[in-house]
CSV table of C-alpha atoms and ligand atoms in Angstrom, one decimal:
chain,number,residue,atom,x,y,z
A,1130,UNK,CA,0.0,0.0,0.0
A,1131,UNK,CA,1.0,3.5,-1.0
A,1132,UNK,CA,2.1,5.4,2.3
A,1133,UNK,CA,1.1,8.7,2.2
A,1134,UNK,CA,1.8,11.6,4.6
A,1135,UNK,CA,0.8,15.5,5.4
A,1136,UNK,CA,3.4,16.9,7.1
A,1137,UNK,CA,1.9,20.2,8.1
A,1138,UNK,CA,3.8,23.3,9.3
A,1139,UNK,CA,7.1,22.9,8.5
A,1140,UNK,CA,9.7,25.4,7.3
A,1141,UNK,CA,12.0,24.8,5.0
A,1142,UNK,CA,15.8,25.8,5.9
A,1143,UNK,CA,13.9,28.1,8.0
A,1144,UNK,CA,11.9,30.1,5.4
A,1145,UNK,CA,7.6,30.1,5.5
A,1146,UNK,CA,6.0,27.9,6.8
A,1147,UNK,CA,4.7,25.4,4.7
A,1148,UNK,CA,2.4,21.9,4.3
A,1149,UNK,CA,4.0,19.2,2.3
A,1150,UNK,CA,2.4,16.2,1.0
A,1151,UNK,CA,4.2,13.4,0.2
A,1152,UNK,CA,3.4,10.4,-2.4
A,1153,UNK,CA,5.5,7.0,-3.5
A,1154,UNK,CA,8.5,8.1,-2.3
A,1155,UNK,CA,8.4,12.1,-3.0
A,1156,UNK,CA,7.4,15.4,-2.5
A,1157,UNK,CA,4.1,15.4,-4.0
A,1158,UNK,CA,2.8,19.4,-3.1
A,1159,UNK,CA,3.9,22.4,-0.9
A,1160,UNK,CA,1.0,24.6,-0.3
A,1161,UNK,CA,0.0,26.3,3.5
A,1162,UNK,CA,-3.5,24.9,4.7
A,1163,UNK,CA,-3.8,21.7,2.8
A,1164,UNK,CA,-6.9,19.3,2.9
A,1165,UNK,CA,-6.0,15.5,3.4
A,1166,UNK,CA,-8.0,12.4,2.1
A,1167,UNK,CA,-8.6,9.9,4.6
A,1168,UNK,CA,-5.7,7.7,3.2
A,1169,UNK,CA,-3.1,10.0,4.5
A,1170,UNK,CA,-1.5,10.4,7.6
A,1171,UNK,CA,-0.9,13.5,8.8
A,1172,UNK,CA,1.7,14.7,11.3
A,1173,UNK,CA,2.2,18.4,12.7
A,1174,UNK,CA,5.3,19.7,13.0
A,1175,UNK,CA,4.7,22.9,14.7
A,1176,UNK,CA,6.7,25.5,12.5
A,1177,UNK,CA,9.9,23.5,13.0
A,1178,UNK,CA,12.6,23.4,10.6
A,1179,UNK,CA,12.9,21.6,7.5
A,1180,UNK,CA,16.0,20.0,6.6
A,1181,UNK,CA,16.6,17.5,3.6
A,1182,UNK,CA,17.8,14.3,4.9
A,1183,UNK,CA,21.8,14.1,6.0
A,1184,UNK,CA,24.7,12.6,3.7
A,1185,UNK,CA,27.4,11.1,5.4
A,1186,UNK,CA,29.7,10.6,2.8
A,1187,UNK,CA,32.7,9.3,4.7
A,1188,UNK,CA,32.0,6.6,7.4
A,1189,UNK,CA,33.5,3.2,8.5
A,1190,UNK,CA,30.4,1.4,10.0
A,1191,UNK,CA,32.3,-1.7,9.8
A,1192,UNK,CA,34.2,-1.1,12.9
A,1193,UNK,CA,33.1,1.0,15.8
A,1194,UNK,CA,32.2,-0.2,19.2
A,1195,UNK,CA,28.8,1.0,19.6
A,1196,UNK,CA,27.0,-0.7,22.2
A,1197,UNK,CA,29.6,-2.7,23.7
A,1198,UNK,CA,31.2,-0.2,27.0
A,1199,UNK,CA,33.2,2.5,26.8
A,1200,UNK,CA,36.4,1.8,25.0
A,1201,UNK,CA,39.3,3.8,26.9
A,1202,UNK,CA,41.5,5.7,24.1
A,1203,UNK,CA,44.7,5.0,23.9
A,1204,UNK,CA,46.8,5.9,21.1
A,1205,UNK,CA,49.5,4.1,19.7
A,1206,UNK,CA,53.1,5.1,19.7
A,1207,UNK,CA,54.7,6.7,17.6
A,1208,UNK,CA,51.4,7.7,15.7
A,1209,UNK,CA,51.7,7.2,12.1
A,1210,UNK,CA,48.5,5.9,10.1
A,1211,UNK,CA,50.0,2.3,10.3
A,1212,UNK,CA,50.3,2.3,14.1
A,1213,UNK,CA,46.5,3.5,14.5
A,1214,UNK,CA,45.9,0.6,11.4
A,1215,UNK,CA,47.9,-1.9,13.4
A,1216,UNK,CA,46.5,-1.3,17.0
A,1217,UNK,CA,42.5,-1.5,14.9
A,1218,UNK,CA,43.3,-4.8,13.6
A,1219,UNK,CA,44.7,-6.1,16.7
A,1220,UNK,CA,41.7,-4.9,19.1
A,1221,UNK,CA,39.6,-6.4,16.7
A,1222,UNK,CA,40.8,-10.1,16.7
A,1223,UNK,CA,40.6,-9.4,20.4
A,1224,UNK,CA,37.5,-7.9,20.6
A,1225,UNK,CA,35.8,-10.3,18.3
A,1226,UNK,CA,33.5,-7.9,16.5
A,1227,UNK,CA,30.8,-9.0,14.6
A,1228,UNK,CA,30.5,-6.5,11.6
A,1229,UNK,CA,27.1,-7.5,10.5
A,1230,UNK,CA,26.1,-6.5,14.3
A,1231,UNK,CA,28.2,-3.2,14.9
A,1232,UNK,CA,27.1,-1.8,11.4
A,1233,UNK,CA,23.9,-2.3,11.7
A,1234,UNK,CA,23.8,0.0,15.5
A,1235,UNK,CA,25.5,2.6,13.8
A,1236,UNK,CA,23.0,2.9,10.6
A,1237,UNK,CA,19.9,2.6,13.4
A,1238,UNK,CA,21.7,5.9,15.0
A,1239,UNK,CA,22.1,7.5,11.8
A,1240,UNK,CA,18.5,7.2,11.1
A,1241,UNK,CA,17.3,8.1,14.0
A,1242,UNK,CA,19.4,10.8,13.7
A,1243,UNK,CA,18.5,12.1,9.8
A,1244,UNK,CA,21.2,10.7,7.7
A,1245,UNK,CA,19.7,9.2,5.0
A,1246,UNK,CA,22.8,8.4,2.9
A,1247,UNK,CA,25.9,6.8,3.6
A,1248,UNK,CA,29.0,6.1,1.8
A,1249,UNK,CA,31.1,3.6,3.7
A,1250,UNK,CA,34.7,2.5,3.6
A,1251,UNK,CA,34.6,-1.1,4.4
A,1252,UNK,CA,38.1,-2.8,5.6
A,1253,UNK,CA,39.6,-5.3,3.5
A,1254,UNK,CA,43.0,-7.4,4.2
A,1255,UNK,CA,44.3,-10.4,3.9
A,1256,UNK,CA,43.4,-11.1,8.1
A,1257,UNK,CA,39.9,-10.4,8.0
A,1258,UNK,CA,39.6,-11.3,4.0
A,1259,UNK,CA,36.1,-10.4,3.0
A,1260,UNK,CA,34.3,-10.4,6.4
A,1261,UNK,CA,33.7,-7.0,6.5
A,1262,UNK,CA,32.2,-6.6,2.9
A,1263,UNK,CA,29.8,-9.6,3.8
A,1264,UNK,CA,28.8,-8.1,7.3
A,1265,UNK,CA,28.0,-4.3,5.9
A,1266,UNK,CA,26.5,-5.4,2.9
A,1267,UNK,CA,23.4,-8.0,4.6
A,1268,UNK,CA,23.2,-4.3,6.7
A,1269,UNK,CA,22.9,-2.7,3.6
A,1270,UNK,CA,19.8,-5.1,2.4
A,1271,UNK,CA,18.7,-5.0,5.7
A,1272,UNK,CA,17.8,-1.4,5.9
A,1273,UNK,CA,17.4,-0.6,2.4
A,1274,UNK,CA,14.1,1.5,2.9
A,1275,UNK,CA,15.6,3.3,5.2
A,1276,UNK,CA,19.1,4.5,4.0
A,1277,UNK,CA,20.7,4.7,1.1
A,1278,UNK,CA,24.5,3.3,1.4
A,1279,UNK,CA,27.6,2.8,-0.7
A,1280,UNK,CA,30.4,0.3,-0.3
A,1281,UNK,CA,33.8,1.4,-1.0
A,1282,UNK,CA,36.4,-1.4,-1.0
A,1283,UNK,CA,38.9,-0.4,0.9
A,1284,UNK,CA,43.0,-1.6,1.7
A,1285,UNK,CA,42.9,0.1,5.2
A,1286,UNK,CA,46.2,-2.2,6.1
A,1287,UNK,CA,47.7,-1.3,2.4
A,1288,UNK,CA,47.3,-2.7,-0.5
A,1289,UNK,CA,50.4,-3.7,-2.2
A,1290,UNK,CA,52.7,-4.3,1.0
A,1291,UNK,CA,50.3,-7.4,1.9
A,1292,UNK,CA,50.2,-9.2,-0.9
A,1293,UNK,CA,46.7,-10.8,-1.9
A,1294,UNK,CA,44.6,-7.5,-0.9
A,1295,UNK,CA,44.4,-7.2,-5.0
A,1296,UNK,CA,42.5,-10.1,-5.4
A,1297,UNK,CA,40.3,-9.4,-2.5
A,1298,UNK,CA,39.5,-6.1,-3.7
A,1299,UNK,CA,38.5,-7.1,-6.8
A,1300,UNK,CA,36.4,-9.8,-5.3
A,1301,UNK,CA,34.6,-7.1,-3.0
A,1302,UNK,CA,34.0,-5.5,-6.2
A,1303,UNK,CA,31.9,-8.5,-7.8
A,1304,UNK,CA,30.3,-9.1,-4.6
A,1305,UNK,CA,28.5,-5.1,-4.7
A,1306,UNK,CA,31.0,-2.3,-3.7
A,1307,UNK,CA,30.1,0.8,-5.8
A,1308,UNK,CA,34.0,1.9,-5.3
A,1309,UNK,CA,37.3,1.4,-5.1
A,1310,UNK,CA,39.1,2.8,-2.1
A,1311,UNK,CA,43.4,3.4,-2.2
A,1312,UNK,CA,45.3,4.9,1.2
A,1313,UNK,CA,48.5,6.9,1.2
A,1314,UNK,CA,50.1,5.6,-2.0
A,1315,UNK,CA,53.6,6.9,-1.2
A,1316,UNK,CA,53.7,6.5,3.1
A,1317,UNK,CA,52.0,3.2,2.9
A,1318,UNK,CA,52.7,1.5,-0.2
A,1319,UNK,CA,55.8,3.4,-0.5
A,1320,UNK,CA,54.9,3.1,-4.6
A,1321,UNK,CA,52.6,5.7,-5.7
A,1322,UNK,CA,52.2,5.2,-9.1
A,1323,UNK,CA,51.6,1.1,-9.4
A,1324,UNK,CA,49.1,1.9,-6.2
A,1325,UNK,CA,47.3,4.6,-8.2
A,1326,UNK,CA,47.5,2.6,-11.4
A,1327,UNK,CA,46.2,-0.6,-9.7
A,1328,UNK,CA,43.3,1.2,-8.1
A,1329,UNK,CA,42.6,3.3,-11.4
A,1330,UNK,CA,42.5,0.1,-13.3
A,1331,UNK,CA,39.7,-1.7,-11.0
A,1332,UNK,CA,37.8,1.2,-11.3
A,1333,UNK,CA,38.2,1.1,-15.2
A,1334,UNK,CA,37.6,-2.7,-15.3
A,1335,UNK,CA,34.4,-2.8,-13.3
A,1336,UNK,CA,32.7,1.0,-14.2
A,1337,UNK,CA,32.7,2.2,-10.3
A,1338,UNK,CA,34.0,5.1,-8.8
A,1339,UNK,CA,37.2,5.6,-6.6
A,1340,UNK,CA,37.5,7.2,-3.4
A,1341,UNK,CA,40.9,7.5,-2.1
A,1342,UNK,CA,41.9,8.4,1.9
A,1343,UNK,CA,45.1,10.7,1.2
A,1344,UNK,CA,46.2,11.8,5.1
A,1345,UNK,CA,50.0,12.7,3.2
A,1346,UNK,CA,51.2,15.9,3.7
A,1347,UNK,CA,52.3,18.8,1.8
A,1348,UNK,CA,53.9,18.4,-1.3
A,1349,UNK,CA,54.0,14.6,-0.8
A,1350,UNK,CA,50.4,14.3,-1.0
A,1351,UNK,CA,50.2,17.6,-3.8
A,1352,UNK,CA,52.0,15.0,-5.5
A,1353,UNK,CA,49.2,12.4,-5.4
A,1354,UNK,CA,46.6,14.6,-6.1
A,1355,UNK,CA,48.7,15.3,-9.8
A,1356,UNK,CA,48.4,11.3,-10.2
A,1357,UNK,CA,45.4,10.6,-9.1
A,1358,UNK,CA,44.6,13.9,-11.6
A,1359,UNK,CA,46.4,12.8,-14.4
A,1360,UNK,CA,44.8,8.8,-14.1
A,1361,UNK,CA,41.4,10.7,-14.0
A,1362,UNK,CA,41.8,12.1,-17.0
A,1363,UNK,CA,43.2,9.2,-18.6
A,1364,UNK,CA,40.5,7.2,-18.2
A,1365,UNK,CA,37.5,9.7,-18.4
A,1366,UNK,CA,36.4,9.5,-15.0
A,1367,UNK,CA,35.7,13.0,-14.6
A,1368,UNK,CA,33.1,13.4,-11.8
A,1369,UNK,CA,33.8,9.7,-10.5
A,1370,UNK,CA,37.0,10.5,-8.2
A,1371,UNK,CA,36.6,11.9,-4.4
A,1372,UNK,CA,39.9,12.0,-2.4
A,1373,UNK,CA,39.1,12.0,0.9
A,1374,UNK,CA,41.0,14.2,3.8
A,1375,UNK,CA,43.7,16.0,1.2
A,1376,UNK,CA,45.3,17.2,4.4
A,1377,UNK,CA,48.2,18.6,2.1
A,1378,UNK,CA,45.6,21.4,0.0
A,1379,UNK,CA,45.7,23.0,3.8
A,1380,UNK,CA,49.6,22.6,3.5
A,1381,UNK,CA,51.2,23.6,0.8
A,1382,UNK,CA,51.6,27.6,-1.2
A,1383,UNK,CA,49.1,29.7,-3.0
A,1384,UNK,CA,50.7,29.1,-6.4
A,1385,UNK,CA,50.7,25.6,-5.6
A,1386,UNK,CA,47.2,25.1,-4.5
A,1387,UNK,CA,46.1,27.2,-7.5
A,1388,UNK,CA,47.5,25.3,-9.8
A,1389,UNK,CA,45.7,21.6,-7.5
A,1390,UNK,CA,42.2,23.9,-7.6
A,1391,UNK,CA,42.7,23.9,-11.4
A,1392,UNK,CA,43.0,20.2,-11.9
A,1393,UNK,CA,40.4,19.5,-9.7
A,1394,UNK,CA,37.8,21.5,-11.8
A,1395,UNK,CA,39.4,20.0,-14.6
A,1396,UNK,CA,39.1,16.6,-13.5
A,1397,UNK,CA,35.5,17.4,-11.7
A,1398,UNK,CA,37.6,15.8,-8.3
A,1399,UNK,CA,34.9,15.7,-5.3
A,1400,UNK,CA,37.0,16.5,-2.2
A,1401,UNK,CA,36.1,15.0,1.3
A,1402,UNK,CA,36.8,16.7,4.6
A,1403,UNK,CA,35.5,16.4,7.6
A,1404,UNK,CA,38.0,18.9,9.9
A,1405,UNK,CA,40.3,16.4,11.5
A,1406,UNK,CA,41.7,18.3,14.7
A,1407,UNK,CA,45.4,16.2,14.5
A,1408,UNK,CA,46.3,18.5,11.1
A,1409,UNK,CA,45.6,21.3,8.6
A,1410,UNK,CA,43.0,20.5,6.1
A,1411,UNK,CA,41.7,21.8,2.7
A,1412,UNK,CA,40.7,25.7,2.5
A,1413,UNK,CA,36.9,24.3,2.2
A,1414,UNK,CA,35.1,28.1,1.2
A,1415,UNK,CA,37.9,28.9,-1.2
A,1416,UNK,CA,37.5,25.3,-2.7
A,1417,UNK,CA,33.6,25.8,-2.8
A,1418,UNK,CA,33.9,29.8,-4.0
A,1419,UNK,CA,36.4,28.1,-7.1
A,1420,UNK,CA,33.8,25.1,-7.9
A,1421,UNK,CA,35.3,22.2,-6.3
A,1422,UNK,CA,32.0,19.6,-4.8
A,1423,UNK,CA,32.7,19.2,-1.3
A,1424,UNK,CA,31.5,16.5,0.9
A,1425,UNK,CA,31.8,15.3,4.4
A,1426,UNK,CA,31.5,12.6,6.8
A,1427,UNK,CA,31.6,10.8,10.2
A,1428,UNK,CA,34.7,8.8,9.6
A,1429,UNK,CA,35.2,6.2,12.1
A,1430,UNK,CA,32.4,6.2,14.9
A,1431,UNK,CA,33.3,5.1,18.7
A,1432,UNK,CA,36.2,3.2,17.5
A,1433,UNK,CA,39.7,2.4,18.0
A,1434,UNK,CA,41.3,5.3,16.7
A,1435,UNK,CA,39.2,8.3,19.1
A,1436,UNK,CA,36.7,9.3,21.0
A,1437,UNK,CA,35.2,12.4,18.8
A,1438,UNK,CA,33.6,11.3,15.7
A,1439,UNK,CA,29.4,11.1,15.6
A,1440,UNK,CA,27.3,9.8,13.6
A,1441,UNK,CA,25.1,12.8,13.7
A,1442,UNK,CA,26.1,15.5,10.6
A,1443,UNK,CA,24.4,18.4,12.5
A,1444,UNK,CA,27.2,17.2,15.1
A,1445,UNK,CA,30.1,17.4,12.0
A,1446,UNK,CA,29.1,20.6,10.6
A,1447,UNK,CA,29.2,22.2,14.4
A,1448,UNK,CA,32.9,20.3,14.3
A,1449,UNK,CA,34.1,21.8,11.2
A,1450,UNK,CA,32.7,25.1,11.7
A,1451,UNK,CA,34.4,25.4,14.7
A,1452,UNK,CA,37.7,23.9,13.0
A,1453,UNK,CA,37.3,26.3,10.4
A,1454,UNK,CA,37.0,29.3,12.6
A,1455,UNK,CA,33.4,30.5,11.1
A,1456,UNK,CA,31.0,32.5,13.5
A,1457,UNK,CA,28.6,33.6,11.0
A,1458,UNK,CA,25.4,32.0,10.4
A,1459,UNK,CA,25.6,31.8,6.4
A,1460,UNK,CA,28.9,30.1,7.3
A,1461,UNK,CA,27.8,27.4,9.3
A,1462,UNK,CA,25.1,27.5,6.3
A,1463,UNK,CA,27.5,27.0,4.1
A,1464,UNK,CA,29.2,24.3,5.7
A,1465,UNK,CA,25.3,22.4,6.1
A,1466,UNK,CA,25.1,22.7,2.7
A,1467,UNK,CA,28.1,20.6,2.2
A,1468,UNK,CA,26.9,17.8,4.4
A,1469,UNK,CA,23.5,17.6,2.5
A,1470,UNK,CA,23.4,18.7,-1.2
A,1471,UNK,CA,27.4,18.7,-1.7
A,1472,UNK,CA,27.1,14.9,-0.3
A,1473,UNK,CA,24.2,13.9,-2.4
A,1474,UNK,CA,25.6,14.8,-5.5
A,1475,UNK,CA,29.3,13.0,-4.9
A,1476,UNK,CA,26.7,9.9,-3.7
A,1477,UNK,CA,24.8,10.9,-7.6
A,1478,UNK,CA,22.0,10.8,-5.6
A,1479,UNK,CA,19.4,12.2,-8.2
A,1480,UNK,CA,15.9,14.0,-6.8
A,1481,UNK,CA,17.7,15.3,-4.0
A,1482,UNK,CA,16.7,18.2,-2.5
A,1483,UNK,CA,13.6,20.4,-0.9
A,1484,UNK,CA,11.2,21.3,-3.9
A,1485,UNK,CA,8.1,19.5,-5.0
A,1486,UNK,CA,9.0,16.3,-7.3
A,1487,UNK,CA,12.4,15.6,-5.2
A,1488,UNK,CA,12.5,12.1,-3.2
A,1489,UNK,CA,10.8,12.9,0.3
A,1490,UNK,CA,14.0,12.3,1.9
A,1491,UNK,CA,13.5,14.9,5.0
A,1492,UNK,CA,14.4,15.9,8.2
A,1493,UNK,CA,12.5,17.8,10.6
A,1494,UNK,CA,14.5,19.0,13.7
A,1495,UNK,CA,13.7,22.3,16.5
A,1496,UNK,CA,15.3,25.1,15.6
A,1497,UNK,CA,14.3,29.4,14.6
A,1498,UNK,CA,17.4,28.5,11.8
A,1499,UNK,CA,19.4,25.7,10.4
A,1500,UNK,CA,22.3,27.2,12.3
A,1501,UNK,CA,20.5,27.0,15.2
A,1502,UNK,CA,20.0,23.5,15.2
A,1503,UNK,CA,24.0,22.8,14.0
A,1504,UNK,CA,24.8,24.8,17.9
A,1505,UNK,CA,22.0,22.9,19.6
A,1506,UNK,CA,21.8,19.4,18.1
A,1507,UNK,CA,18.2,18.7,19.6
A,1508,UNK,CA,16.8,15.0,19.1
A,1509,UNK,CA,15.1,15.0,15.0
A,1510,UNK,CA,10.9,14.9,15.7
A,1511,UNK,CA,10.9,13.3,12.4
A,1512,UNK,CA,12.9,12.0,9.7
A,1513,UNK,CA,11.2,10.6,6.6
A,1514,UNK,CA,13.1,8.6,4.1
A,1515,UNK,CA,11.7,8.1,0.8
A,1516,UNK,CA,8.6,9.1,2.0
A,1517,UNK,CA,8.2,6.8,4.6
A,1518,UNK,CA,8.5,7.7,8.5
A,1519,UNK,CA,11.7,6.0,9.9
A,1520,UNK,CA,12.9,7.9,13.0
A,1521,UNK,CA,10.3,9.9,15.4
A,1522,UNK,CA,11.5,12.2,18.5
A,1523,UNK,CA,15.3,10.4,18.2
A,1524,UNK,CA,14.3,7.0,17.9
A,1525,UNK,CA,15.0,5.2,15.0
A,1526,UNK,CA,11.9,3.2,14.1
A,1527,UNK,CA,13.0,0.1,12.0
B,2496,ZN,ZN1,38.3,7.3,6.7
């Protein structure tokens, strides 16, 4: 049966209020003072704000420790991206985590707290093998109503230092993941150009996308961007790269970063960046002011490497704000924007948005503004994915 809904008195990012009536999946009508059938259920949302549904475009469900005791932080010495990799892996033989079971607490506290899309980076290596892909994808068919969600394949313990991780890749591939993840070509693989060439050439083989974690600083990483440029163009991919963090945009001179900006908008390169506190990142309102799509994310969620990430994007965007030093409103603004329409189209989710005919993908959360919800992160009264009702008052519903 067709579930249909009047959601009256809502505001959208904070403008008029507003009734909405929403059909199969989508925004049907926006009108004040609408007249329902009887087939339609209708929920008041007292002149709160309307949000369109949350994009976290950079997570790692397959490996937090939701629900399972507070995990005291320690961080590994000396604190290079293998230690943090090597201390994960080795909590989590000893933890024995079941990924089907942790992913599937995170994605119930995204919903219940308005995401609506996620990209995930799922671990692959030659200890765990495939594990991971198998555990987040049964999530992903589980909850497939409720929240849309991509797979990136993803060498977290390197790629061409443990040999095999090629083959699994590739295998994740066939099984469903919609990209192909790389990490640190030059620090970790210590060969940029075959890792770059072998990523490049599964996303070439299979038609996905790539989406590369690139914590390498300064020119190092400048250098990386170039190739992963240069292998973009090659291949026509333009619009199908992200590369994720890019700590070294936030690094390196003006001249420099004009002449990264350039190939970016060349290339159509998304950019990821969620504000990391341990280093500088990307310039994110230049980037946006020259045309560069900018996304953001969670990352990793209660797991092994901190205590700060959330799964809640009103949560990131008051993160990066304040990483970014913005006070103003139409900053913060700004920066929501990123973590909704900017993460909808790197996720080419299509119908995306607020206006009548887009999917009824929707949040609605207490607030006078969308800024003031970002500074007050109330519980979501209702989120609403494709139309259907999926998270009331902070609790996820399915
Ligand atoms: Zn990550």
């Amino acid at each position: 049966m067709t579930e249909r809904y009047l959601l009256r008195n809502v505001r959208p990012m904070g403008g008029i209020s507003t009734d909405l009536l929403l059909v199969d999946g989508y925004i049907a009508k926006s009108a004040p003072s609408m007249i329902p059938d009887e087939s339609t259920t209708v929920l008041d949302a007292h002149n709160q704000l309307l949000l369109p549904g949350l994009v976290n475009a950079h997570a790692h469900i397959d490996k937090n420790l939701l629900g399972l005791g507070w995990h005291k932080n320690q961080t590994p010495e000396p604190r290079r991206i293998r230690d943090y990799v090597d201390n994960e892996r080795r909590l989590r033989r000893e933890l024995d985590l079941s990924t089907r079971t942790q992913s599937a607490h995170e994605v119930r506290s995204a919903i219940a707290a308005g995401v609506t899309h996620i990209r995930t980076h799922v671990d692959i290596d030659t200890d765990a093998g495939l594990a991971h892909v198998e555990g987040v994808m049964a999530t992903r068919e589980e909850f497939k109503a409720a929240m849309t969600m991509q797979l990136v394949a993803f060498p977290q313990s390197g790629m061409l230092v443990r040999p095999g991780t090629v083959a699994l890749l590739e295998e994740a591939i066939k099984l469903g993941a919609d990209c192909i993840g790389g990490l640190d070509p030059s620090t970790v693989d210590r060969d940029p150009v075959r890792h770059l060439d072998v990523v490049f050439g599964l996303a070439d083989r299979y038609g996905i996308e790539v989406d590369i974690h690139l914590h390498e600083p300064g020119t190092l990483g400048a250098f990386a961007v170039e190739l992963i440029a240069e292998r973009t163009r090659a291949l026509g991919l333009q619009g199908r790269v992200t590369i994720s963090h890019v700590f070294c945009l936030g690094m390196i001179d003006d001249a420099y970063l004009n002449r990264l900006i350039d190939l970016l908008l060349e290339n159509q390169i998304n950019i990821m960046s969620l504000g990391s506190g341990v280093s500088e990142f990307p310039p994110l309102k230049r980037l946006h002011d020259a045309g560069v799509t900018l996304c953001t994310g969670s990352d990793g969620v209660r797991d092994t490497w901190g205590p700060y990430n959330s799964f809640d994007m009103l949560e990131r965007v008051k993160f990066l704000g304040y990483r970014c030093g913005f006070r103003k409103d139409e900053e913060v603004e700004f920066l929501l924007s990123v973590a909704t329409h900017g993460g909808a189209k790197v996720m080419g989710a299509a119908d995306y948005g607020l206006a009548v005919g887009c999917r009824a993908d929707l949040v609605v959360v207490p607030g006078d503004t969308p800024t003031q919800a970002v500074m007050d992160l109330p519980p979501r009264t209702y989120v609403f994915k494709a139309g259907r009702l999926v998270a009331t008052e902070g609790r996820c519903l399915v």
